[in-house]
Short mmCIF file of C-alpha atoms and ligand atoms in Angstrom, two decimals:
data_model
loop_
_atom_site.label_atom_id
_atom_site.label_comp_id
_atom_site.label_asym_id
_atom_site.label_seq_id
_atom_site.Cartn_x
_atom_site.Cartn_y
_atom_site.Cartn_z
CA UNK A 1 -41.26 12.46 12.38
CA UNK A 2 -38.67 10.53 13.16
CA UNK A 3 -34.77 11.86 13.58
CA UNK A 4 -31.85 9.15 12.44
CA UNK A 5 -28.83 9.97 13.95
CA UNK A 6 -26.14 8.20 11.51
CA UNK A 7 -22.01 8.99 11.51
CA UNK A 8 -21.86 11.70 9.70
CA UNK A 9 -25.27 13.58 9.33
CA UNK A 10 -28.55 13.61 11.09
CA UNK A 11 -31.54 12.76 8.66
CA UNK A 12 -35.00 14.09 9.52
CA UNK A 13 -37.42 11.45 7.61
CA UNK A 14 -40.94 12.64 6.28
CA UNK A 15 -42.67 9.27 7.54
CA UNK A 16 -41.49 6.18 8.97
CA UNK A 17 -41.73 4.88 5.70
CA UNK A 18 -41.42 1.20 6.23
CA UNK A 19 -41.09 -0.93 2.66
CA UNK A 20 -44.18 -2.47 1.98
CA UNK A 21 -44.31 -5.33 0.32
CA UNK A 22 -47.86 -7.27 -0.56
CA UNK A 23 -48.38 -10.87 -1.45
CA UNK A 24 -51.11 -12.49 -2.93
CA UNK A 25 -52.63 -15.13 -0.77
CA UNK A 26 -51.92 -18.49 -1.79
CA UNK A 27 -55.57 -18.83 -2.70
CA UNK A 28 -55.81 -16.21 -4.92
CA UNK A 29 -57.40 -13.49 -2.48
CA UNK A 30 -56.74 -10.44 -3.09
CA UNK A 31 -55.97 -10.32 0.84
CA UNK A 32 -51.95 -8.49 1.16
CA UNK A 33 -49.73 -8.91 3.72
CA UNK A 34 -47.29 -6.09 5.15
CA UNK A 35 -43.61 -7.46 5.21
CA UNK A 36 -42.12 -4.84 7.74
CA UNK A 37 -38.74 -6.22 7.96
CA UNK A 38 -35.97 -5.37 6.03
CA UNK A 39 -36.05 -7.74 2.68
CA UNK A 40 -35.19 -11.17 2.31
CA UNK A 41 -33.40 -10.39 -0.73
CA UNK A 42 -30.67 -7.60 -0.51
CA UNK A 43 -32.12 -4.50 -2.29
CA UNK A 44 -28.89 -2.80 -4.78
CA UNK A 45 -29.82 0.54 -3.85
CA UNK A 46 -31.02 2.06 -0.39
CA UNK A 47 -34.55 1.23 0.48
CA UNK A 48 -36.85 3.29 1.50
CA UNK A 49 -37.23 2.79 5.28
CA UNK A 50 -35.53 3.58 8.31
CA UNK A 51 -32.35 2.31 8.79
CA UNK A 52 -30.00 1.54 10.87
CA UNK A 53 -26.41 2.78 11.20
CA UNK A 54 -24.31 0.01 9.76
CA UNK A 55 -27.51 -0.61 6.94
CA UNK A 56 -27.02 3.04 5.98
CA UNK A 57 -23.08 2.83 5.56
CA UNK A 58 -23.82 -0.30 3.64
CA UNK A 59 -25.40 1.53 1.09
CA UNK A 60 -23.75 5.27 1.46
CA UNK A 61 -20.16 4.21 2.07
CA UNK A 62 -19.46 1.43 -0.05
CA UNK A 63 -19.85 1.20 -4.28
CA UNK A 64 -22.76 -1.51 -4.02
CA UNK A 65 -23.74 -3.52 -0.59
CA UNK A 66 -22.52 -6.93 -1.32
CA UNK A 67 -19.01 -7.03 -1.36
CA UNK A 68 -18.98 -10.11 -4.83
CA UNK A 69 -20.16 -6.88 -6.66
CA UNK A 70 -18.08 -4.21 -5.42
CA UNK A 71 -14.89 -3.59 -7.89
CA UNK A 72 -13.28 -2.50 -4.74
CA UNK A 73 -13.37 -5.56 -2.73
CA UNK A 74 -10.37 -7.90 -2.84
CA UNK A 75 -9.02 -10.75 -1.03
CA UNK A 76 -5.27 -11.51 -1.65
CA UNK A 77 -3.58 -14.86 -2.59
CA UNK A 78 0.16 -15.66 -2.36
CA UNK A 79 2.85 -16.98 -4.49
CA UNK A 80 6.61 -17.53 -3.52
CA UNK A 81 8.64 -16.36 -6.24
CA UNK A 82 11.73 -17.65 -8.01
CA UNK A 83 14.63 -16.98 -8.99
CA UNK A 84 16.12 -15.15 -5.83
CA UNK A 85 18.84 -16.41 -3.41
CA UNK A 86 18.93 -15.45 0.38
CA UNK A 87 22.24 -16.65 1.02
CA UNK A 88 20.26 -19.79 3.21
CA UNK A 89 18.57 -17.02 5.24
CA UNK A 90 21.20 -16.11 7.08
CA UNK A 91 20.30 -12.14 7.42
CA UNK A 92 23.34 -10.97 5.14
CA UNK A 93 21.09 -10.81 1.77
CA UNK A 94 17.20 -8.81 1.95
CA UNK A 95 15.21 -7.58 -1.12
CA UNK A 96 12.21 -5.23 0.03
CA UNK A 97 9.96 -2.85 -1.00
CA UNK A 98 9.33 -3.53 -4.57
CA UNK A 99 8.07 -0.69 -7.07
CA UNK A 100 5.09 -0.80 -9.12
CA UNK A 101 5.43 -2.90 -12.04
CA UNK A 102 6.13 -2.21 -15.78
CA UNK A 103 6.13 -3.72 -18.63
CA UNK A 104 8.53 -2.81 -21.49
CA UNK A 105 10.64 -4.65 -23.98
CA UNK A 106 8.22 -7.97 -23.72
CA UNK A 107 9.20 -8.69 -20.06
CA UNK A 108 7.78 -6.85 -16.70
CA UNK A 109 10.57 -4.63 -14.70
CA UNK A 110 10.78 -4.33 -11.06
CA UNK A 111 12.98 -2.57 -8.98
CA UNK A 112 13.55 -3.11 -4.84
CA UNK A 113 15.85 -2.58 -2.48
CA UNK A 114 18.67 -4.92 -1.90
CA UNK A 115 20.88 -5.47 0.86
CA UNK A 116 24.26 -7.38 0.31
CA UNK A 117 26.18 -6.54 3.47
CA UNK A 118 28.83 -8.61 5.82
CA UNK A 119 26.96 -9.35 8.56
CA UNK A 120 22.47 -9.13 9.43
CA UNK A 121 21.65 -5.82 10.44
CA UNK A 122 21.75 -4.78 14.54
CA UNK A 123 18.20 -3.47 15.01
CA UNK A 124 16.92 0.19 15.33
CA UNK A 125 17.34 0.35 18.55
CA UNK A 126 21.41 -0.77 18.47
CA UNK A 127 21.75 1.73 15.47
CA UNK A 128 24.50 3.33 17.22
CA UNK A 129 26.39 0.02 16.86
CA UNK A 130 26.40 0.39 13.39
CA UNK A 131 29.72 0.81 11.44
CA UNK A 132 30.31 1.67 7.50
CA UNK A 133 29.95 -2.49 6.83
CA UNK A 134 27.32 -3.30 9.19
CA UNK A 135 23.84 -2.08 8.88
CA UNK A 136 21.19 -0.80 11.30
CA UNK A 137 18.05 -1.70 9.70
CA UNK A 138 17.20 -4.10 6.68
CA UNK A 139 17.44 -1.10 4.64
CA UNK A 140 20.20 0.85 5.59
CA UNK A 141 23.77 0.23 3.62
CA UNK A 142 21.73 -1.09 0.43
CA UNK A 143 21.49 -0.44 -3.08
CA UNK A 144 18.58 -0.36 -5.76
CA UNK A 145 18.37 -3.18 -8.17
CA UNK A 146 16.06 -5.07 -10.64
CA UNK A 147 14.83 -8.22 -12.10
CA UNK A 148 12.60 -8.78 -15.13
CA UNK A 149 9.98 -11.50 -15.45
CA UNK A 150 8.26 -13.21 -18.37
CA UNK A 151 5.40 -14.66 -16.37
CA UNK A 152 5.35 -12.21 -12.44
CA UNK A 153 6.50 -15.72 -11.04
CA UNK A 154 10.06 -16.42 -12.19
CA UNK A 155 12.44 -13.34 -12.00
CA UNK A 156 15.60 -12.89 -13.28
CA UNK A 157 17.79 -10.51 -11.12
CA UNK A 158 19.56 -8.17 -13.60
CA UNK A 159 22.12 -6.00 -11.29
CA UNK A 160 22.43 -2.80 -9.76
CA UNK A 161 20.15 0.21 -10.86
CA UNK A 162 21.20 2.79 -8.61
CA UNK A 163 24.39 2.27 -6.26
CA UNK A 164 25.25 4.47 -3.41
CA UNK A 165 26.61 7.82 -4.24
CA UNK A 166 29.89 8.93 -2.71
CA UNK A 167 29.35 10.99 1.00
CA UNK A 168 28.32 13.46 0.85
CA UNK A 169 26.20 13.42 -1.87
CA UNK A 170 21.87 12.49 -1.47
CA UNK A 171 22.02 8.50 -0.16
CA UNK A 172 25.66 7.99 0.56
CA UNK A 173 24.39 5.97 3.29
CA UNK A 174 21.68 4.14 1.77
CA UNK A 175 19.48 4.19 -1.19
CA UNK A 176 16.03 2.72 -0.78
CA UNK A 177 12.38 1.76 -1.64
CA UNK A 178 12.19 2.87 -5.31
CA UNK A 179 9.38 3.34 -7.16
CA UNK A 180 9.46 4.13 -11.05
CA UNK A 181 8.28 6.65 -13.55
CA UNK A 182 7.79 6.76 -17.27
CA UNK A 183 7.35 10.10 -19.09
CA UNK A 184 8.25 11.36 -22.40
CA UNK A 185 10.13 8.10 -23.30
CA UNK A 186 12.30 8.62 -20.67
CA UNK A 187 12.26 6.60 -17.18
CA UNK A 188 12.87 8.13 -13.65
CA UNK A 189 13.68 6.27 -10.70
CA UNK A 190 12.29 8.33 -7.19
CA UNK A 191 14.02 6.66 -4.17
CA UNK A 192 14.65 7.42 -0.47
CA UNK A 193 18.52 8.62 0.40
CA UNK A 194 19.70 8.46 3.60
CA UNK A 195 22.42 10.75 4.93
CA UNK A 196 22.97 8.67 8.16
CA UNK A 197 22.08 5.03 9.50
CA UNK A 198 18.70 4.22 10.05
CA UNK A 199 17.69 4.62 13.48
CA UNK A 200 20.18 6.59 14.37
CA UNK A 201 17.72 9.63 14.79
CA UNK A 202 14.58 8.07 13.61
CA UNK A 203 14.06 7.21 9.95
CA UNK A 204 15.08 10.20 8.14
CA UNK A 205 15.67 10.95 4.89
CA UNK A 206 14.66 13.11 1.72
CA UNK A 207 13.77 11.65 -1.84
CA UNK A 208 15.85 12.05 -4.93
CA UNK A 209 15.98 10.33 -8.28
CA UNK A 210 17.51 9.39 -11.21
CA UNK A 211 16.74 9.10 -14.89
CA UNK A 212 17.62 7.02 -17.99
CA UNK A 213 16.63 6.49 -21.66
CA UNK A 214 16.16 2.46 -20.90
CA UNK A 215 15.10 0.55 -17.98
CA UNK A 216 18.11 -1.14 -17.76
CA UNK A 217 20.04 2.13 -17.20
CA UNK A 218 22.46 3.19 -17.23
CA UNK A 219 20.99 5.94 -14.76
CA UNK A 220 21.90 9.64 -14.32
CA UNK A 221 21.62 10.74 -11.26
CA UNK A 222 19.72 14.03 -10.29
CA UNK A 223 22.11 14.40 -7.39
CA UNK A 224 19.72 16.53 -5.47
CA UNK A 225 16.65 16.62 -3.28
CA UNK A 226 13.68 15.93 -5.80
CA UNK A 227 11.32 15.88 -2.31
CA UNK A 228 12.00 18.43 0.76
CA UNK A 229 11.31 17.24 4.19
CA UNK A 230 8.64 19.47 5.39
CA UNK A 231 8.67 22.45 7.69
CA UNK A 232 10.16 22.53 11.12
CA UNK A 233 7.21 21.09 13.63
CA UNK A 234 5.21 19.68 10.38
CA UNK A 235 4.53 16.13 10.00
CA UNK A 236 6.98 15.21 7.42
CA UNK A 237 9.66 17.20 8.76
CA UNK A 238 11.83 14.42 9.54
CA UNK A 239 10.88 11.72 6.41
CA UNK A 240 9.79 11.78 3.34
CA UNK A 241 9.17 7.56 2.24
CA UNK A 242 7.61 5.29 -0.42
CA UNK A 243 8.08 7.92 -3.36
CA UNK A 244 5.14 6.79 -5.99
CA UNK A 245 4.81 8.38 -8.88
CA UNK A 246 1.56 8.34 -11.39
CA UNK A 247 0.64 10.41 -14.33
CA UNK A 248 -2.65 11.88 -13.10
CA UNK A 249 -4.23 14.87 -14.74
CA UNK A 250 -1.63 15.36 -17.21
CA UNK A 251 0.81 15.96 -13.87
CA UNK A 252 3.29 13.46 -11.82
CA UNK A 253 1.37 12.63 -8.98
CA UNK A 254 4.14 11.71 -6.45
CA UNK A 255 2.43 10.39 -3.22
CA UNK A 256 4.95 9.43 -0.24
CA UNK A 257 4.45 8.04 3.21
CA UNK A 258 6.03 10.08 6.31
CA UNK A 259 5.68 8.91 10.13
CA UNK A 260 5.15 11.46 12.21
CA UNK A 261 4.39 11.73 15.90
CA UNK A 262 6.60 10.75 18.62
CA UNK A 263 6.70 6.29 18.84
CA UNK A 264 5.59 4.22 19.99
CA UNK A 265 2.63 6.22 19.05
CA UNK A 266 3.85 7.23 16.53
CA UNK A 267 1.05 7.57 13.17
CA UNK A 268 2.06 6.93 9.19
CA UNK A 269 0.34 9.21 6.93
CA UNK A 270 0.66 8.98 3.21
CA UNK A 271 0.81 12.84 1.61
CA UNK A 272 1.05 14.02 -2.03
CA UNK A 273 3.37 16.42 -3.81
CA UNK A 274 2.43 17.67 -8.10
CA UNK A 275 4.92 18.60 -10.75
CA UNK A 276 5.06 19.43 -14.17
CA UNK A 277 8.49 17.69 -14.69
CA UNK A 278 9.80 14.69 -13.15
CA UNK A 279 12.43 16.50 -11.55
CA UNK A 280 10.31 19.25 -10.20
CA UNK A 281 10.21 21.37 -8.42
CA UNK A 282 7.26 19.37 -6.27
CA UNK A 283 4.40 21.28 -4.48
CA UNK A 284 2.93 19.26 -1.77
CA UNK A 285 -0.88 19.22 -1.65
CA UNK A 286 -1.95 21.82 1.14
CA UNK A 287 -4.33 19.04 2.66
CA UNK A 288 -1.92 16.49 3.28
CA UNK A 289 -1.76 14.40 5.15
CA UNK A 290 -4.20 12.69 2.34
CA UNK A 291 -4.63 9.85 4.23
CA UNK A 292 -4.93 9.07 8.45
CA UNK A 293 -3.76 5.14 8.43
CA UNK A 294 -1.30 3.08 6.17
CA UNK A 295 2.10 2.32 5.43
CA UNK A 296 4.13 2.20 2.14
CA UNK A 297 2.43 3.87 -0.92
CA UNK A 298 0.42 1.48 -3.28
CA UNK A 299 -2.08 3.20 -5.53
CA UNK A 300 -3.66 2.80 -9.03
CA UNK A 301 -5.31 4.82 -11.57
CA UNK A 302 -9.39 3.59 -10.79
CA UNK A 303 -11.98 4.98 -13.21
CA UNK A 304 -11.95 8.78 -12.88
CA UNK A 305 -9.98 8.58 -9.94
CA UNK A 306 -7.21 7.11 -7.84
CA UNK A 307 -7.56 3.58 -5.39
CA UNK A 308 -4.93 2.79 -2.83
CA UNK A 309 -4.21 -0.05 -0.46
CA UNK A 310 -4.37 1.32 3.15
CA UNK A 311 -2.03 -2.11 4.64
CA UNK A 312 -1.16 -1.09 8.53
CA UNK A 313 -0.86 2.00 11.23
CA UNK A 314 -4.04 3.52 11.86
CA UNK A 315 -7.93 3.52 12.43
CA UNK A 316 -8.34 2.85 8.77
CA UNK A 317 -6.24 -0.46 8.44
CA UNK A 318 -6.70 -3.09 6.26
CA UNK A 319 -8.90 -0.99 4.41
CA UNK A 320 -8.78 -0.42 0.06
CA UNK A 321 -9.54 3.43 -0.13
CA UNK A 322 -10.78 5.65 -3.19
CA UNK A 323 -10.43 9.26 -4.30
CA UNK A 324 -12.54 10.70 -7.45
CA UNK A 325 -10.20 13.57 -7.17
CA UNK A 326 -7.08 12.10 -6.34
CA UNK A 327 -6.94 13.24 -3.25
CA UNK A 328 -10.05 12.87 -1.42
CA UNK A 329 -10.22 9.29 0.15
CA UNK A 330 -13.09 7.23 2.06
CA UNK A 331 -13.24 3.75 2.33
CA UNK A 332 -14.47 1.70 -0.57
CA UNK A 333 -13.80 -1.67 1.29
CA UNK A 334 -12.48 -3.32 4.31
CA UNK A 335 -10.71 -6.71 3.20
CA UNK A 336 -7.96 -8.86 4.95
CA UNK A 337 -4.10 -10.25 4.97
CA UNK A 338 -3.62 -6.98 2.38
CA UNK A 339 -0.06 -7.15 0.89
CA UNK A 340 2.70 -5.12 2.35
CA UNK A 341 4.88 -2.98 0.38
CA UNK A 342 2.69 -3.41 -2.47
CA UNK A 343 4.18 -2.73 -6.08
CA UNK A 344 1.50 -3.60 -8.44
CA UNK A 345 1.71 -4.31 -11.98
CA UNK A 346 0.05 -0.87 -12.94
CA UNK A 347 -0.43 -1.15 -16.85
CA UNK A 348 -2.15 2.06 -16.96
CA UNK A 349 0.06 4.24 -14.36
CA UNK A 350 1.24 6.88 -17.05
CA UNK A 351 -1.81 6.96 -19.34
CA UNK A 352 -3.58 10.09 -17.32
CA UNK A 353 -6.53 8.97 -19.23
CA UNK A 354 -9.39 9.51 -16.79
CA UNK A 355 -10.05 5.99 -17.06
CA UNK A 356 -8.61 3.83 -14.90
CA UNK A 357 -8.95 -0.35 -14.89
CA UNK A 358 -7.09 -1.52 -11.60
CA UNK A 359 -4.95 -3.99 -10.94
CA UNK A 360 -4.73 -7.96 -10.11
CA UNK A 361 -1.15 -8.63 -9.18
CA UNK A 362 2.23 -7.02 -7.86
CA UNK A 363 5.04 -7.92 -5.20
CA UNK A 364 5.02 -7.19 -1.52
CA UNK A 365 7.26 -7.71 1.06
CA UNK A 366 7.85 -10.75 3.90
CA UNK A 367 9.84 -9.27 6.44
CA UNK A 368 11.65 -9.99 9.60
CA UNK A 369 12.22 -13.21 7.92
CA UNK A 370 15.66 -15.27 10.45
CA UNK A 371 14.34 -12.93 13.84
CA UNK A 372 15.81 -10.66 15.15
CA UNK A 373 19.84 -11.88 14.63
CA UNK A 374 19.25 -12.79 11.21
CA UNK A 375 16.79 -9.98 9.86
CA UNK A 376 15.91 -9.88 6.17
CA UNK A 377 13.06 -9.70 3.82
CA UNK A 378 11.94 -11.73 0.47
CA UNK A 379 9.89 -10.56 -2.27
CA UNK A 380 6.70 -12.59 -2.84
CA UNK A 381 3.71 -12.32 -5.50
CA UNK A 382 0.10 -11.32 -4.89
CA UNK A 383 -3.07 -12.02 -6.75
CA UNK A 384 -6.53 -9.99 -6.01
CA UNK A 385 -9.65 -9.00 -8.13
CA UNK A 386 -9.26 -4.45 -8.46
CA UNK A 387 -9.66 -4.78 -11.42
CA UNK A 388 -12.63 -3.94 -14.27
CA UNK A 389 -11.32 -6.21 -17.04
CA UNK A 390 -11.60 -9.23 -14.75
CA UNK A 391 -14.25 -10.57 -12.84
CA UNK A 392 -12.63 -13.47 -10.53
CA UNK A 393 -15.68 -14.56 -7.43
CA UNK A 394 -12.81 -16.32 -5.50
CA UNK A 395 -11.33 -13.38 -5.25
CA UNK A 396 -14.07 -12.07 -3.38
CA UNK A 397 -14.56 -14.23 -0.36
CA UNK A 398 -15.15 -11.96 2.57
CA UNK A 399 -15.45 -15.07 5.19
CA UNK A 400 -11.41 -15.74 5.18
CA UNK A 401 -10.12 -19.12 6.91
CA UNK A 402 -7.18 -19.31 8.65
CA UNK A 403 -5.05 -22.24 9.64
CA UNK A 404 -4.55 -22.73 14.01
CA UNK A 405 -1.30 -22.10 13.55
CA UNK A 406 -1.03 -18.26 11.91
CA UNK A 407 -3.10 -17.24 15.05
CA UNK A 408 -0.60 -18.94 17.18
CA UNK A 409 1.89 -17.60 15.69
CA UNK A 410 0.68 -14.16 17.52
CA UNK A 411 1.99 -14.80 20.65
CA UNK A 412 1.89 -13.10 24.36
CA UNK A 413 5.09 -10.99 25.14
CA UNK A 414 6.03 -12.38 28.69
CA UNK A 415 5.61 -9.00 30.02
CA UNK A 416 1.89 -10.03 28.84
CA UNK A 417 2.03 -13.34 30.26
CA UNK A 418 3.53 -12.18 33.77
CA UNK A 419 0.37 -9.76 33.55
CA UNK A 420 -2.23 -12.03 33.22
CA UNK A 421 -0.90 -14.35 35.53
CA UNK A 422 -0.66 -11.42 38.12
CA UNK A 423 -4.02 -10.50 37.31
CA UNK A 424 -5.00 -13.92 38.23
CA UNK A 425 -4.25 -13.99 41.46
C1 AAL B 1 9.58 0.53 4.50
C2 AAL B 1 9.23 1.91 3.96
C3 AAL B 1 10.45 2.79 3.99
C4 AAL B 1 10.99 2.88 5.39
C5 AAL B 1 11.50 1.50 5.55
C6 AAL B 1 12.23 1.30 4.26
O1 AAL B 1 8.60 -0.37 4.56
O2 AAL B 1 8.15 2.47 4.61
O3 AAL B 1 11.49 2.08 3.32
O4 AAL B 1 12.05 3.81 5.45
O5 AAL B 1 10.37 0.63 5.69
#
């Protein structure tokens, strides 16, 4: 008897059970020889012999042990985009956070957030410094808008979707990081909206939305809270972010992101609140946080269940994660250089049809594009392999190469530098 001791459960084996494998002698003997190792040739499923840890996982944790095969595994390629002006980079001009993408009325539809302000914005920590012109982050005095696209490369930027409302109403000081709904014909815009500079406090805001017959607006707003910060002491007391809605289950799935904890420690969850109606009222799931590592929202309808891009913050970084249930995630791969801000084109985001086929391209964010006196973000294009309707190998190369110059790029802090040089001596 033998006892495994693997992460999550302790296995109490028969027999050793080693594989066995017998080969004919090259003379034709009926002589066998007893391969004891584990095989040449990758089994698919689990053999039947002890294991080790990391050999287990392969084969409990992941949907098939070589990563070519598993529908799950991505890398991500990288396309600069057209059609958008920065204003030469000077920091007065950002577009960030894009929302999943649609496709209606032969073109695909995304929305962002867009800053168009006087001067770059001070920084977080200078929030106090900010005034009614000049911003404290990249997305504080900003306004939703959209561009359309024939081919996801060249956009066309179409003008304001939602503006800021008049104080005091839900975003008077910023409206942000949209994401987009269709349901009954009709489309809904969920966004963040900010009753005070970013920073200021910490990042806080509810979610609200608005709704309109056409993606081009114009858009009513709800002029409410569609999303209530949570309970006093909870973990999304303070912010509710990345509002992402999908038709799951015949409900609106709305999964946001909230950082809780005090910083620099601080962790980013991503939680889930269900409705029957776009406009609610919301019930957040009672096991949320759904999710212990991540950033912004980016998730897709996957088979019977939901996928979701797990970027930064957390053990579980760089990491594409699945739920059969929706809200159940383990990891389903660990890949590389994942997008951030992800808005995929989702063609099958309102379908609820219990059959989800995944997704091969969106927009993400660049940001802290001039440094810090000329912050702002682009828009770019990403390219991966979730998807069942495609089968691309180069999309699937775990063994990543990067130039010298992007690990140089990571430099010491000279608070760093004076430490290793003290340590030196
Ligand atoms: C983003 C998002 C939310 C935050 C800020 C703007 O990447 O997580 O939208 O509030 O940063």
């Amino acid at each position: 008897m033998l006892a495994i001791l693997n992460k999550n459960r302790i296995t109490t084996t028969i027999s050793i059970g080693l594989v066995t494998l017998f080969l004919a002698t090259s003379c034709g003997s009926s002589k066998q020889k007893e391969i004891v190792g584990y095989p040449w040739d990758i089994p698919q499923t689990k053999p039947n012999r002890t294991l080790s840890a990391a050999m287990e996982r392969l084969y409990d944790n992941y949907l098939t042990p070589r990563p070519e095969d598993n529908e799950l595994f991505s890398s991500f390629k990288y396309t600069e985009l057209k059609g958008f002006d920065y204003h030469n980079g000077d920091g007065t001009i950002s577009r960030r956070d894009p929302s999943k993408i649609i496709f209606e009325n032969g073109k695909y539809y995304v929305w962002y957030t867009k800053r168009d302000t006087e001067t770059a914005p001070v920084g977080a920590s200078k929030a106090s410094e900010s005034t009614e012109n000049i911003p404290s982050t990249d997305w504080d005095l900003c306004e939703i808008w959209y561009a359309t696209s024939k081919d996801g490369l060249s956009w066309e930027e179409q003008g304001v979707a939602i503006e800021r409302p008049l104080l005091p109403q839900v975003g008077w000081r910023s409206v942000a990081t949209p994401d987009i709904l269709k349901w009954e014909g009709k489309f809904y815009l969920y966004y963040q909206g900010f009753m005070e500079a970013s920073g200021k406090k910490g990042d806080h805001c509810p979610v609200t939305a608005s709704y309109s017959d056409s993606p081009d607006g114009p858009w009513i707003a709800a002029n409410k809270i569609i999303v209530e910060n949570g309970d006093k002491g909870t973990w999304d007391q303070f912010s509710i972010h990345d509002p992402y809605p999908l038709l799951y289950k015949g409900k609106i799935y709305l999964y946001f992101k909230a950082a809780y904890g005090d910083r620099p420690d601080y962790l980013v969850g991503n939680g889930l609140a269900m409705a029957d109606n776009p406009l609610g009222p919301f019930t957040k799931h009672p096991l949320n946080p759904l999710f212990n590592s991540g950033h912004e929202t980016a998730l897709f309808p996957f088979k019977e269940g939901i996928a979701a891009l797990i970027t930064s913050n957390g053990n579980e970084s760089n990491t594409i994660q699945y739920a059969k249930d929706g809200v159940n995630f383990n990891i389903a791969s660990v890949s590389a250089l994942l997008p951030t801000a992800a808005g995929a084109y989702v063609p099958d985001a309102f379908t609820s049809n219990g059959n989800g086929r995944g997704i091969s391209w969106g927009l993400c964010h660049f940001t802290d594009m001039g440094g810090p006196n000329k912050n702002y973000s682009i828009l770019g294009r990403f390219d991966c392999d979730l998807s069942l309707d495609i089968y691309d190998p180069k999309m699937k190369n775990t063994n990543l190469f990067l130039k010298p110059e992007v690990y140089f790029s990571q430099k010491l802090s000279v608070e760093q530098l004076e430490r290793i040089k003290k340590d030196k001596n």
